[in-house]
């Protein structure tokens, strides 16, 4: 019983790199997709796509989260899966990072994810079960200089996922996190490339597979974890990171003999 034909999914952050790739993949797989973002202009790509409906919403608003769940139910007859993928990334050191930026990160990345889960649960129960998948980050599993604020919100959502999975598993609702490593061609990676080009271009050497990931590679993991094919998987935080967080930190990964 792993068919997704006719099932419906809400994907937030759908105007961005990973969210769009996820919507496109899941629509091809047969899901009915509600693509959600706060950026109406960048959601315009959905106009030309079959099986994908769009909604403009701010995930830090409780009312918006409830509205998109209601819209998915009235448009598609129910909600079978929710992929809470929207997030902000703001970086800087611990001494002088603006506290208002920290508050924004918490409001969107942590509180927004919690609001998304709370809005989705009644709809998933009405359907007799389903899945919630949160896009966390490799920064939800480990830390880096300048990432304490973003990373703390991503560690927190991993904690939420693990606890809620234990609370609602008996109801047939699975709750998981997917933790992307460096993923190119997204709003977040473009910002990183502009702000720190040397670090951006040197980073591949620290990744065992020696390259940045593609949004489609993260989308494949999100679509699988959200689907009935992953029916016995819940409460996990799965890295999709080319091996980035596999190391002890003592030595760099092996590189091809002809690389310098
Ligand atoms: N790109 C990477 O290297 C990387 C690595 C680890 C984790 N991630 C995570 O992947 C997810 C997707 O990010 P991406 O890389 O595609 O970046 P992206 O910037 O391309 O996409 C993020 C999207 O979220 C939307 N968004 C932000 N705040 C919102 C709000 N309040 N309400 C509704 N929408 C909002 C933005 O408009 C944007 O379209 C995020 O959770 C991010 O933290 C990305």
PDB file of C-alpha atoms and ligand atoms in Angstrom:
ATOM      1  CA  UNK A   1       0.000   0.000   0.000  1.00  0.00           C
ATOM      2  CA  UNK A   2       2.543   2.586  -1.091  1.00  0.00           C
ATOM      3  CA  UNK A   3       0.619   4.407  -3.822  1.00  0.00           C
ATOM      4  CA  UNK A   4       0.422   8.183  -3.497  1.00  0.00           C
ATOM      5  CA  UNK A   5      -2.136   8.589  -6.293  1.00  0.00           C
ATOM      6  CA  UNK A   6      -4.757  11.077  -5.145  1.00  0.00           C
ATOM      7  CA  UNK A   7      -3.012  11.896  -1.893  1.00  0.00           C
ATOM      8  CA  UNK A   8      -2.507  15.545  -1.003  1.00  0.00           C
ATOM      9  CA  UNK A   9       0.467  17.373   0.451  1.00  0.00           C
ATOM     10  CA  UNK A  10       1.147  20.894   1.691  1.00  0.00           C
ATOM     11  CA  UNK A  11       4.713  22.105   1.043  1.00  0.00           C
ATOM     12  CA  UNK A  12       5.839  25.391   2.652  1.00  0.00           C
ATOM     13  CA  UNK A  13       8.779  27.419   1.390  1.00  0.00           C
ATOM     14  CA  UNK A  14       7.643  26.401  -2.104  1.00  0.00           C
ATOM     15  CA  UNK A  15       9.055  29.519  -3.781  1.00  0.00           C
ATOM     16  CA  UNK A  16      12.564  28.460  -2.756  1.00  0.00           C
ATOM     17  CA  UNK A  17      15.005  25.944  -4.190  1.00  0.00           C
ATOM     18  CA  UNK A  18      14.249  22.851  -2.099  1.00  0.00           C
ATOM     19  CA  UNK A  19      10.519  23.568  -1.746  1.00  0.00           C
ATOM     20  CA  UNK A  20       9.974  24.011  -5.471  1.00  0.00           C
ATOM     21  CA  UNK A  21      11.953  20.866  -6.338  1.00  0.00           C
ATOM     22  CA  UNK A  22       9.852  18.961  -3.775  1.00  0.00           C
ATOM     23  CA  UNK A  23       6.537  20.214  -5.184  1.00  0.00           C
ATOM     24  CA  UNK A  24       7.590  19.369  -8.739  1.00  0.00           C
ATOM     25  CA  UNK A  25       8.775  15.856  -7.809  1.00  0.00           C
ATOM     26  CA  UNK A  26       5.715  15.031  -5.709  1.00  0.00           C
ATOM     27  CA  UNK A  27       3.320  16.309  -8.409  1.00  0.00           C
ATOM     28  CA  UNK A  28       5.086  14.015 -10.914  1.00  0.00           C
ATOM     29  CA  UNK A  29       4.661  11.134  -8.456  1.00  0.00           C
ATOM     30  CA  UNK A  30       0.874  11.705  -8.375  1.00  0.00           C
ATOM     31  CA  UNK A  31       0.425  13.841  -5.254  1.00  0.00           C
ATOM     32  CA  UNK A  32      -1.976  16.793  -5.276  1.00  0.00           C
ATOM     33  CA  UNK A  33       0.259  19.630  -4.086  1.00  0.00           C
ATOM     34  CA  UNK A  34      -0.521  22.869  -2.265  1.00  0.00           C
ATOM     35  CA  UNK A  35       2.595  25.017  -2.693  1.00  0.00           C
ATOM     36  CA  UNK A  36       2.836  27.665   0.032  1.00  0.00           C
ATOM     37  CA  UNK A  37       5.163  30.631   0.436  1.00  0.00           C
ATOM     38  CA  UNK A  38       4.989  34.199   1.706  1.00  0.00           C
ATOM     39  CA  UNK A  39       6.582  35.423  -1.551  1.00  0.00           C
ATOM     40  CA  UNK A  40       3.716  35.632  -4.063  1.00  0.00           C
ATOM     41  CA  UNK A  41       5.930  36.727  -6.966  1.00  0.00           C
ATOM     42  CA  UNK A  42       8.336  33.814  -6.630  1.00  0.00           C
ATOM     43  CA  UNK A  43       5.396  31.396  -6.403  1.00  0.00           C
ATOM     44  CA  UNK A  44       4.397  32.357  -9.957  1.00  0.00           C
ATOM     45  CA  UNK A  45       6.190  29.247 -11.294  1.00  0.00           C
ATOM     46  CA  UNK A  46       3.196  27.218 -10.081  1.00  0.00           C
ATOM     47  CA  UNK A  47       0.911  28.934 -12.655  1.00  0.00           C
ATOM     48  CA  UNK A  48       2.350  26.792 -15.427  1.00  0.00           C
ATOM     49  CA  UNK A  49       2.339  23.505 -13.541  1.00  0.00           C
ATOM     50  CA  UNK A  50      -0.233  20.722 -13.542  1.00  0.00           C
ATOM     51  CA  UNK A  51      -1.540  19.375 -10.244  1.00  0.00           C
ATOM     52  CA  UNK A  52       0.023  22.164  -8.170  1.00  0.00           C
ATOM     53  CA  UNK A  53      -2.085  24.821  -6.505  1.00  0.00           C
ATOM     54  CA  UNK A  54      -0.479  27.760  -4.698  1.00  0.00           C
ATOM     55  CA  UNK A  55      -1.271  29.778  -1.573  1.00  0.00           C
ATOM     56  CA  UNK A  56       0.441  32.838  -0.156  1.00  0.00           C
ATOM     57  CA  UNK A  57       0.912  32.564   3.608  1.00  0.00           C
ATOM     58  CA  UNK A  58       3.286  33.566   6.377  1.00  0.00           C
ATOM     59  CA  UNK A  59       4.133  30.476   8.423  1.00  0.00           C
ATOM     60  CA  UNK A  60       4.803  32.574  11.518  1.00  0.00           C
ATOM     61  CA  UNK A  61       1.056  33.360  11.632  1.00  0.00           C
ATOM     62  CA  UNK A  62      -1.251  30.879  13.381  1.00  0.00           C
ATOM     63  CA  UNK A  63      -4.215  32.063  11.277  1.00  0.00           C
ATOM     64  CA  UNK A  64      -2.262  31.554   8.027  1.00  0.00           C
ATOM     65  CA  UNK A  65      -1.290  28.013   9.024  1.00  0.00           C
ATOM     66  CA  UNK A  66      -4.938  27.174   9.726  1.00  0.00           C
ATOM     67  CA  UNK A  67      -6.038  28.828   6.462  1.00  0.00           C
ATOM     68  CA  UNK A  68      -3.700  26.749   4.287  1.00  0.00           C
ATOM     69  CA  UNK A  69      -4.807  23.511   5.939  1.00  0.00           C
ATOM     70  CA  UNK A  70      -8.460  24.494   5.331  1.00  0.00           C
ATOM     71  CA  UNK A  71      -7.609  25.385   1.722  1.00  0.00           C
ATOM     72  CA  UNK A  72      -5.952  22.004   1.139  1.00  0.00           C
ATOM     73  CA  UNK A  73      -8.979  20.205   2.603  1.00  0.00           C
ATOM     74  CA  UNK A  74     -11.480  22.135   0.497  1.00  0.00           C
ATOM     75  CA  UNK A  75      -9.421  21.931  -2.719  1.00  0.00           C
ATOM     76  CA  UNK A  76      -8.225  18.322  -2.436  1.00  0.00           C
ATOM     77  CA  UNK A  77     -10.628  16.706   0.042  1.00  0.00           C
ATOM     78  CA  UNK A  78      -8.098  16.295   2.856  1.00  0.00           C
ATOM     79  CA  UNK A  79      -4.483  16.522   3.966  1.00  0.00           C
ATOM     80  CA  UNK A  80      -2.306  13.392   3.858  1.00  0.00           C
ATOM     81  CA  UNK A  81       1.139  14.945   4.312  1.00  0.00           C
ATOM     82  CA  UNK A  82       2.663  18.241   5.328  1.00  0.00           C
ATOM     83  CA  UNK A  83       6.226  19.283   4.532  1.00  0.00           C
ATOM     84  CA  UNK A  84       7.237  22.201   6.747  1.00  0.00           C
ATOM     85  CA  UNK A  85      10.161  23.482   4.746  1.00  0.00           C
ATOM     86  CA  UNK A  86      10.033  27.304   4.950  1.00  0.00           C
ATOM     87  CA  UNK A  87      12.763  28.956   7.004  1.00  0.00           C
ATOM     88  CA  UNK A  88      15.021  31.970   7.307  1.00  0.00           C
ATOM     89  CA  UNK A  89      18.788  31.906   7.635  1.00  0.00           C
ATOM     90  CA  UNK A  90      20.530  34.805   9.392  1.00  0.00           C
ATOM     91  CA  UNK A  91      24.089  34.331  10.559  1.00  0.00           C
ATOM     92  CA  UNK A  92      26.627  36.059  12.802  1.00  0.00           C
ATOM     93  CA  UNK A  93      28.738  35.674  15.941  1.00  0.00           C
ATOM     94  CA  UNK A  94      27.372  35.346  19.466  1.00  0.00           C
ATOM     95  CA  UNK A  95      28.643  38.731  20.755  1.00  0.00           C
ATOM     96  CA  UNK A  96      26.951  41.121  18.380  1.00  0.00           C
ATOM     97  CA  UNK A  97      24.176  39.221  16.591  1.00  0.00           C
ATOM     98  CA  UNK A  98      21.079  41.500  16.718  1.00  0.00           C
ATOM     99  CA  UNK A  99      18.547  40.056  19.150  1.00  0.00           C
ATOM    100  CA  UNK A 100      15.701  41.179  16.868  1.00  0.00           C
ATOM    101  CA  UNK A 101      17.172  38.893  14.165  1.00  0.00           C
ATOM    102  CA  UNK A 102      17.302  36.047  16.678  1.00  0.00           C
ATOM    103  CA  UNK A 103      13.635  36.717  17.512  1.00  0.00           C
ATOM    104  CA  UNK A 104      12.747  36.569  13.774  1.00  0.00           C
ATOM    105  CA  UNK A 105      14.556  33.248  13.387  1.00  0.00           C
ATOM    106  CA  UNK A 106      12.739  31.777  16.380  1.00  0.00           C
ATOM    107  CA  UNK A 107       9.376  33.176  15.165  1.00  0.00           C
ATOM    108  CA  UNK A 108       9.704  31.632  11.692  1.00  0.00           C
ATOM    109  CA  UNK A 109      11.936  28.570  12.009  1.00  0.00           C
ATOM    110  CA  UNK A 110      10.843  27.264  15.407  1.00  0.00           C
ATOM    111  CA  UNK A 111       7.485  28.823  16.308  1.00  0.00           C
ATOM    112  CA  UNK A 112       6.335  28.712  12.660  1.00  0.00           C
ATOM    113  CA  UNK A 113       7.150  24.999  12.481  1.00  0.00           C
ATOM    114  CA  UNK A 114       5.282  24.328  15.718  1.00  0.00           C
ATOM    115  CA  UNK A 115       2.266  26.285  14.407  1.00  0.00           C
ATOM    116  CA  UNK A 116       2.412  24.241  11.187  1.00  0.00           C
ATOM    117  CA  UNK A 117       2.389  20.979  13.145  1.00  0.00           C
ATOM    118  CA  UNK A 118      -0.494  22.115  15.373  1.00  0.00           C
ATOM    119  CA  UNK A 119      -2.567  23.249  12.387  1.00  0.00           C
ATOM    120  CA  UNK A 120      -1.928  20.011  10.472  1.00  0.00           C
ATOM    121  CA  UNK A 121      -2.670  17.467  13.204  1.00  0.00           C
ATOM    122  CA  UNK A 122      -6.504  17.775  13.271  1.00  0.00           C
ATOM    123  CA  UNK A 123      -6.617  17.469   9.454  1.00  0.00           C
ATOM    124  CA  UNK A 124      -4.341  14.401   9.472  1.00  0.00           C
ATOM    125  CA  UNK A 125      -6.531  12.851  12.186  1.00  0.00           C
ATOM    126  CA  UNK A 126      -9.630  13.478  10.049  1.00  0.00           C
ATOM    127  CA  UNK A 127      -7.843  11.496   7.321  1.00  0.00           C
ATOM    128  CA  UNK A 128      -7.008   8.644   9.739  1.00  0.00           C
ATOM    129  CA  UNK A 129      -3.257   9.331   9.710  1.00  0.00           C
ATOM    130  CA  UNK A 130      -0.496  10.768   7.549  1.00  0.00           C
ATOM    131  CA  UNK A 131       2.894  12.392   7.854  1.00  0.00           C
ATOM    132  CA  UNK A 132       4.586  15.595   8.935  1.00  0.00           C
ATOM    133  CA  UNK A 133       8.100  16.181   7.638  1.00  0.00           C
ATOM    134  CA  UNK A 134      10.199  19.145   8.725  1.00  0.00           C
ATOM    135  CA  UNK A 135      13.170  20.400   6.741  1.00  0.00           C
ATOM    136  CA  UNK A 136      15.714  20.902   9.525  1.00  0.00           C
ATOM    137  CA  UNK A 137      19.403  21.086   8.603  1.00  0.00           C
ATOM    138  CA  UNK A 138      22.840  19.596   9.158  1.00  0.00           C
ATOM    139  CA  UNK A 139      22.898  22.634  11.471  1.00  0.00           C
ATOM    140  CA  UNK A 140      20.197  20.863  13.462  1.00  0.00           C
ATOM    141  CA  UNK A 141      22.720  18.104  14.197  1.00  0.00           C
ATOM    142  CA  UNK A 142      26.009  19.974  14.567  1.00  0.00           C
ATOM    143  CA  UNK A 143      27.333  23.507  14.886  1.00  0.00           C
ATOM    144  CA  UNK A 144      29.541  25.980  12.995  1.00  0.00           C
ATOM    145  CA  UNK A 145      31.113  29.370  13.648  1.00  0.00           C
ATOM    146  CA  UNK A 146      28.593  32.140  12.952  1.00  0.00           C
ATOM    147  CA  UNK A 147      25.601  29.791  12.818  1.00  0.00           C
ATOM    148  CA  UNK A 148      24.574  29.681  16.486  1.00  0.00           C
ATOM    149  CA  UNK A 149      21.244  31.459  15.984  1.00  0.00           C
ATOM    150  CA  UNK A 150      20.016  29.550  12.903  1.00  0.00           C
ATOM    151  CA  UNK A 151      21.487  26.317  14.255  1.00  0.00           C
ATOM    152  CA  UNK A 152      19.708  26.678  17.591  1.00  0.00           C
ATOM    153  CA  UNK A 153      16.335  26.897  15.804  1.00  0.00           C
ATOM    154  CA  UNK A 154      17.164  23.837  13.693  1.00  0.00           C
ATOM    155  CA  UNK A 155      18.296  21.806  16.733  1.00  0.00           C
ATOM    156  CA  UNK A 156      15.042  22.860  18.387  1.00  0.00           C
ATOM    157  CA  UNK A 157      12.833  21.639  15.532  1.00  0.00           C
ATOM    158  CA  UNK A 158      14.634  18.280  15.612  1.00  0.00           C
ATOM    159  CA  UNK A 159      13.669  18.108  19.301  1.00  0.00           C
ATOM    160  CA  UNK A 160      10.065  18.978  18.506  1.00  0.00           C
ATOM    161  CA  UNK A 161       9.946  16.295  15.797  1.00  0.00           C
ATOM    162  CA  UNK A 162      11.286  13.565  18.092  1.00  0.00           C
ATOM    163  CA  UNK A 163       8.853  14.413  20.910  1.00  0.00           C
ATOM    164  CA  UNK A 164       5.747  14.850  18.741  1.00  0.00           C
ATOM    165  CA  UNK A 165       6.505  11.609  16.866  1.00  0.00           C
ATOM    166  CA  UNK A 166       6.238   9.803  20.216  1.00  0.00           C
ATOM    167  CA  UNK A 167       3.022  11.624  21.079  1.00  0.00           C
ATOM    168  CA  UNK A 168       1.049  10.902  17.891  1.00  0.00           C
ATOM    169  CA  UNK A 169       2.515   7.651  16.541  1.00  0.00           C
ATOM    170  CA  UNK A 170      -0.431   5.638  17.888  1.00  0.00           C
ATOM    171  CA  UNK A 171      -2.738   7.740  15.686  1.00  0.00           C
ATOM    172  CA  UNK A 172      -0.996   6.662  12.486  1.00  0.00           C
ATOM    173  CA  UNK A 173       0.784  10.012  12.166  1.00  0.00           C
ATOM    174  CA  UNK A 174       4.515   9.947  11.445  1.00  0.00           C
ATOM    175  CA  UNK A 175       6.738  12.948  12.229  1.00  0.00           C
ATOM    176  CA  UNK A 176      10.279  13.227  10.863  1.00  0.00           C
ATOM    177  CA  UNK A 177      13.007  15.711  10.024  1.00  0.00           C
ATOM    178  CA  UNK A 178      15.199  15.746   6.937  1.00  0.00           C
ATOM    179  CA  UNK A 179      18.521  17.503   7.518  1.00  0.00           C
ATOM    180  CA  UNK A 180      20.066  18.886   4.328  1.00  0.00           C
ATOM    181  CA  UNK A 181      23.731  19.733   4.166  1.00  0.00           C
ATOM    182  CA  UNK A 182      25.041  22.410   1.790  1.00  0.00           C
ATOM    183  CA  UNK A 183      22.508  22.562  -1.047  1.00  0.00           C
ATOM    184  CA  UNK A 184      23.131  24.830  -4.015  1.00  0.00           C
ATOM    185  CA  UNK A 185      20.803  26.860  -6.226  1.00  0.00           C
ATOM    186  CA  UNK A 186      18.557  27.995  -3.387  1.00  0.00           C
ATOM    187  CA  UNK A 187      17.842  31.383  -1.827  1.00  0.00           C
ATOM    188  CA  UNK A 188      19.908  30.447   1.212  1.00  0.00           C
ATOM    189  CA  UNK A 189      22.933  29.212  -0.753  1.00  0.00           C
ATOM    190  CA  UNK A 190      22.916  32.225  -3.080  1.00  0.00           C
ATOM    191  CA  UNK A 191      23.002  34.516  -0.044  1.00  0.00           C
ATOM    192  CA  UNK A 192      25.897  32.482   1.399  1.00  0.00           C
ATOM    193  CA  UNK A 193      27.815  32.667  -1.910  1.00  0.00           C
ATOM    194  CA  UNK A 194      27.370  36.454  -2.020  1.00  0.00           C
ATOM    195  CA  UNK A 195      28.338  37.014   1.633  1.00  0.00           C
ATOM    196  CA  UNK A 196      31.323  34.624   1.838  1.00  0.00           C
ATOM    197  CA  UNK A 197      32.418  33.530  -1.669  1.00  0.00           C
ATOM    198  CA  UNK A 198      35.741  31.980  -0.538  1.00  0.00           C
ATOM    199  CA  UNK A 199      34.108  29.848   2.136  1.00  0.00           C
ATOM    200  CA  UNK A 200      31.296  28.927  -0.271  1.00  0.00           C
ATOM    201  CA  UNK A 201      33.646  27.716  -3.002  1.00  0.00           C
ATOM    202  CA  UNK A 202      36.052  25.975  -0.589  1.00  0.00           C
ATOM    203  CA  UNK A 203      33.339  24.108   1.245  1.00  0.00           C
ATOM    204  CA  UNK A 204      33.075  21.201  -1.191  1.00  0.00           C
ATOM    205  CA  UNK A 205      36.469  19.911   0.031  1.00  0.00           C
ATOM    206  CA  UNK A 206      34.983  19.293   3.499  1.00  0.00           C
ATOM    207  CA  UNK A 207      32.134  17.208   2.065  1.00  0.00           C
ATOM    208  CA  UNK A 208      32.935  13.500   1.538  1.00  0.00           C
ATOM    209  CA  UNK A 209      31.255  13.475  -1.888  1.00  0.00           C
ATOM    210  CA  UNK A 210      33.260  16.677  -2.695  1.00  0.00           C
ATOM    211  CA  UNK A 211      30.367  18.738  -4.002  1.00  0.00           C
ATOM    212  CA  UNK A 212      27.300  20.711  -2.941  1.00  0.00           C
ATOM    213  CA  UNK A 213      23.960  18.914  -3.039  1.00  0.00           C
ATOM    214  CA  UNK A 214      21.211  19.713  -5.530  1.00  0.00           C
ATOM    215  CA  UNK A 215      17.701  20.744  -4.397  1.00  0.00           C
ATOM    216  CA  UNK A 216      16.343  17.688  -6.242  1.00  0.00           C
ATOM    217  CA  UNK A 217      18.458  15.390  -4.018  1.00  0.00           C
ATOM    218  CA  UNK A 218      16.870  16.832  -0.874  1.00  0.00           C
ATOM    219  CA  UNK A 219      13.439  16.738  -2.535  1.00  0.00           C
ATOM    220  CA  UNK A 220      13.844  12.994  -3.182  1.00  0.00           C
ATOM    221  CA  UNK A 221      14.414  12.386   0.537  1.00  0.00           C
ATOM    222  CA  UNK A 222      11.507  14.619   1.599  1.00  0.00           C
ATOM    223  CA  UNK A 223       9.135  12.935  -0.856  1.00  0.00           C
ATOM    224  CA  UNK A 224      10.151   9.474   0.347  1.00  0.00           C
ATOM    225  CA  UNK A 225       9.926  10.234   4.076  1.00  0.00           C
ATOM    226  CA  UNK A 226       6.525  11.914   3.574  1.00  0.00           C
ATOM    227  CA  UNK A 227       5.142   8.981   1.558  1.00  0.00           C
ATOM    228  CA  UNK A 228       3.461   5.740   2.655  1.00  0.00           C
ATOM    229  CA  UNK A 229       6.624   3.933   1.439  1.00  0.00           C
ATOM    230  CA  UNK A 230       8.243   5.171   4.682  1.00  0.00           C
ATOM    231  CA  UNK A 231       5.390   3.776   6.813  1.00  0.00           C
ATOM    232  CA  UNK A 232       7.671   2.434   9.593  1.00  0.00           C
ATOM    233  CA  UNK A 233       9.889   5.514   9.819  1.00  0.00           C
ATOM    234  CA  UNK A 234       9.090   8.081  12.486  1.00  0.00           C
ATOM    235  CA  UNK A 235      10.959  10.282  14.942  1.00  0.00           C
ATOM    236  CA  UNK A 236      14.142  10.463  12.870  1.00  0.00           C
ATOM    237  CA  UNK A 237      16.371  13.334  11.772  1.00  0.00           C
ATOM    238  CA  UNK A 238      17.841  12.072   8.508  1.00  0.00           C
ATOM    239  CA  UNK A 239      20.949  13.771   7.115  1.00  0.00           C
ATOM    240  CA  UNK A 240      20.948  14.390   3.339  1.00  0.00           C
ATOM    241  CA  UNK A 241      24.354  15.969   3.283  1.00  0.00           C
ATOM    242  CA  UNK A 242      26.865  14.060   1.136  1.00  0.00           C
ATOM    243  CA  UNK A 243      28.364  12.732   4.378  1.00  0.00           C
ATOM    244  CA  UNK A 244      29.119  16.173   5.825  1.00  0.00           C
ATOM    245  CA  UNK A 245      28.311  15.358   9.448  1.00  0.00           C
ATOM    246  CA  UNK A 246      29.781  11.828   9.369  1.00  0.00           C
ATOM    247  CA  UNK A 247      33.272  12.834  10.501  1.00  0.00           C
ATOM    248  CA  UNK A 248      34.912  13.076  13.911  1.00  0.00           C
ATOM    249  CA  UNK A 249      36.244  16.489  12.925  1.00  0.00           C
ATOM    250  CA  UNK A 250      39.865  15.277  13.220  1.00  0.00           C
ATOM    251  CA  UNK A 251      40.671  14.746   9.537  1.00  0.00           C
ATOM    252  CA  UNK A 252      39.276  15.987   6.213  1.00  0.00           C
ATOM    253  CA  UNK A 253      37.560  13.446   3.939  1.00  0.00           C
ATOM    254  CA  UNK A 254      39.511  11.702   1.167  1.00  0.00           C
ATOM    255  CA  UNK A 255      39.734  13.596  -2.100  1.00  0.00           C
ATOM    256  CA  UNK A 256      40.341  12.336  -5.634  1.00  0.00           C
ATOM    257  CA  UNK A 257      44.110  11.780  -6.200  1.00  0.00           C
ATOM    258  CA  UNK A 258      44.291  14.397  -8.962  1.00  0.00           C
ATOM    259  CA  UNK A 259      42.569  17.180  -6.953  1.00  0.00           C
ATOM    260  CA  UNK A 260      44.633  19.854  -5.174  1.00  0.00           C
TER     261      UNK A 260
HETATM  262  N1  LIG B   1      20.158  25.429   0.987  1.00  0.00           N
HETATM  263  C1  LIG B   1      20.851  24.866   1.953  1.00  0.00           C
HETATM  264  O1  LIG B   1      22.085  24.731   1.879  1.00  0.00           O
HETATM  265  C2  LIG B   1      20.133  24.331   3.176  1.00  0.00           C
HETATM  266  C3  LIG B   1      20.881  23.582   4.086  1.00  0.00           C
HETATM  267  C4  LIG B   1      20.250  23.088   5.217  1.00  0.00           C
HETATM  268  C5  LIG B   1      18.892  23.317   5.420  1.00  0.00           C
HETATM  269  N2  LIG B   1      18.197  24.050   4.527  1.00  0.00           N
HETATM  270  C6  LIG B   1      16.768  24.251   4.809  1.00  0.00           C
HETATM  271  O2  LIG B   1      16.020  23.930   3.654  1.00  0.00           O
HETATM  272  C7  LIG B   1      14.779  24.637   3.676  1.00  0.00           C
HETATM  273  C8  LIG B   1      14.529  25.260   2.323  1.00  0.00           C
HETATM  274  O3  LIG B   1      15.495  26.276   2.106  1.00  0.00           O
HETATM  275  P1  LIG B   1      16.130  26.574   0.668  1.00  0.00           P
HETATM  276  O4  LIG B   1      17.543  26.174   0.744  1.00  0.00           O
HETATM  277  O5  LIG B   1      15.273  26.034  -0.415  1.00  0.00           O
HETATM  278  O6  LIG B   1      16.112  28.173   0.709  1.00  0.00           O
HETATM  279  P2  LIG B   1      15.191  29.234  -0.026  1.00  0.00           P
HETATM  280  O7  LIG B   1      15.539  30.547   0.592  1.00  0.00           O
HETATM  281  O8  LIG B   1      15.366  29.062  -1.496  1.00  0.00           O
HETATM  282  O9  LIG B   1      13.708  28.830   0.399  1.00  0.00           O
HETATM  283  C9  LIG B   1      13.118  29.193   1.616  1.00  0.00           C
HETATM  284  C10 LIG B   1      11.706  29.690   1.310  1.00  0.00           C
HETATM  285  O10 LIG B   1      11.009  29.902   2.540  1.00  0.00           O
HETATM  286  C11 LIG B   1      10.193  31.051   2.366  1.00  0.00           C
HETATM  287  N3  LIG B   1       9.864  31.642   3.659  1.00  0.00           N
HETATM  288  C12 LIG B   1      10.718  32.221   4.547  1.00  0.00           C
HETATM  289  N4  LIG B   1      10.029  32.693   5.592  1.00  0.00           N
HETATM  290  C13 LIG B   1       8.723  32.384   5.379  1.00  0.00           C
HETATM  291  C14 LIG B   1       7.536  32.619   6.098  1.00  0.00           C
HETATM  292  N5  LIG B   1       7.539  33.282   7.266  1.00  0.00           N
HETATM  293  N6  LIG B   1       6.361  32.159   5.593  1.00  0.00           N
HETATM  294  C15 LIG B   1       6.330  31.512   4.413  1.00  0.00           C
HETATM  295  N7  LIG B   1       7.426  31.276   3.670  1.00  0.00           N
HETATM  296  C16 LIG B   1       8.612  31.720   4.149  1.00  0.00           C
HETATM  297  C17 LIG B   1      11.022  31.997   1.510  1.00  0.00           C
HETATM  298  O11 LIG B   1      10.210  32.983   0.876  1.00  0.00           O
HETATM  299  C18 LIG B   1      11.688  31.011   0.542  1.00  0.00           C
HETATM  300  O12 LIG B   1      10.935  30.897  -0.653  1.00  0.00           O
HETATM  301  C19 LIG B   1      14.885  25.626   4.847  1.00  0.00           C
HETATM  302  O13 LIG B   1      14.221  25.082   5.971  1.00  0.00           O
HETATM  303  C20 LIG B   1      16.373  25.684   5.113  1.00  0.00           C
HETATM  304  O14 LIG B   1      16.672  26.068   6.438  1.00  0.00           O
HETATM  305  C21 LIG B   1      18.779  24.566   3.401  1.00  0.00           C
END
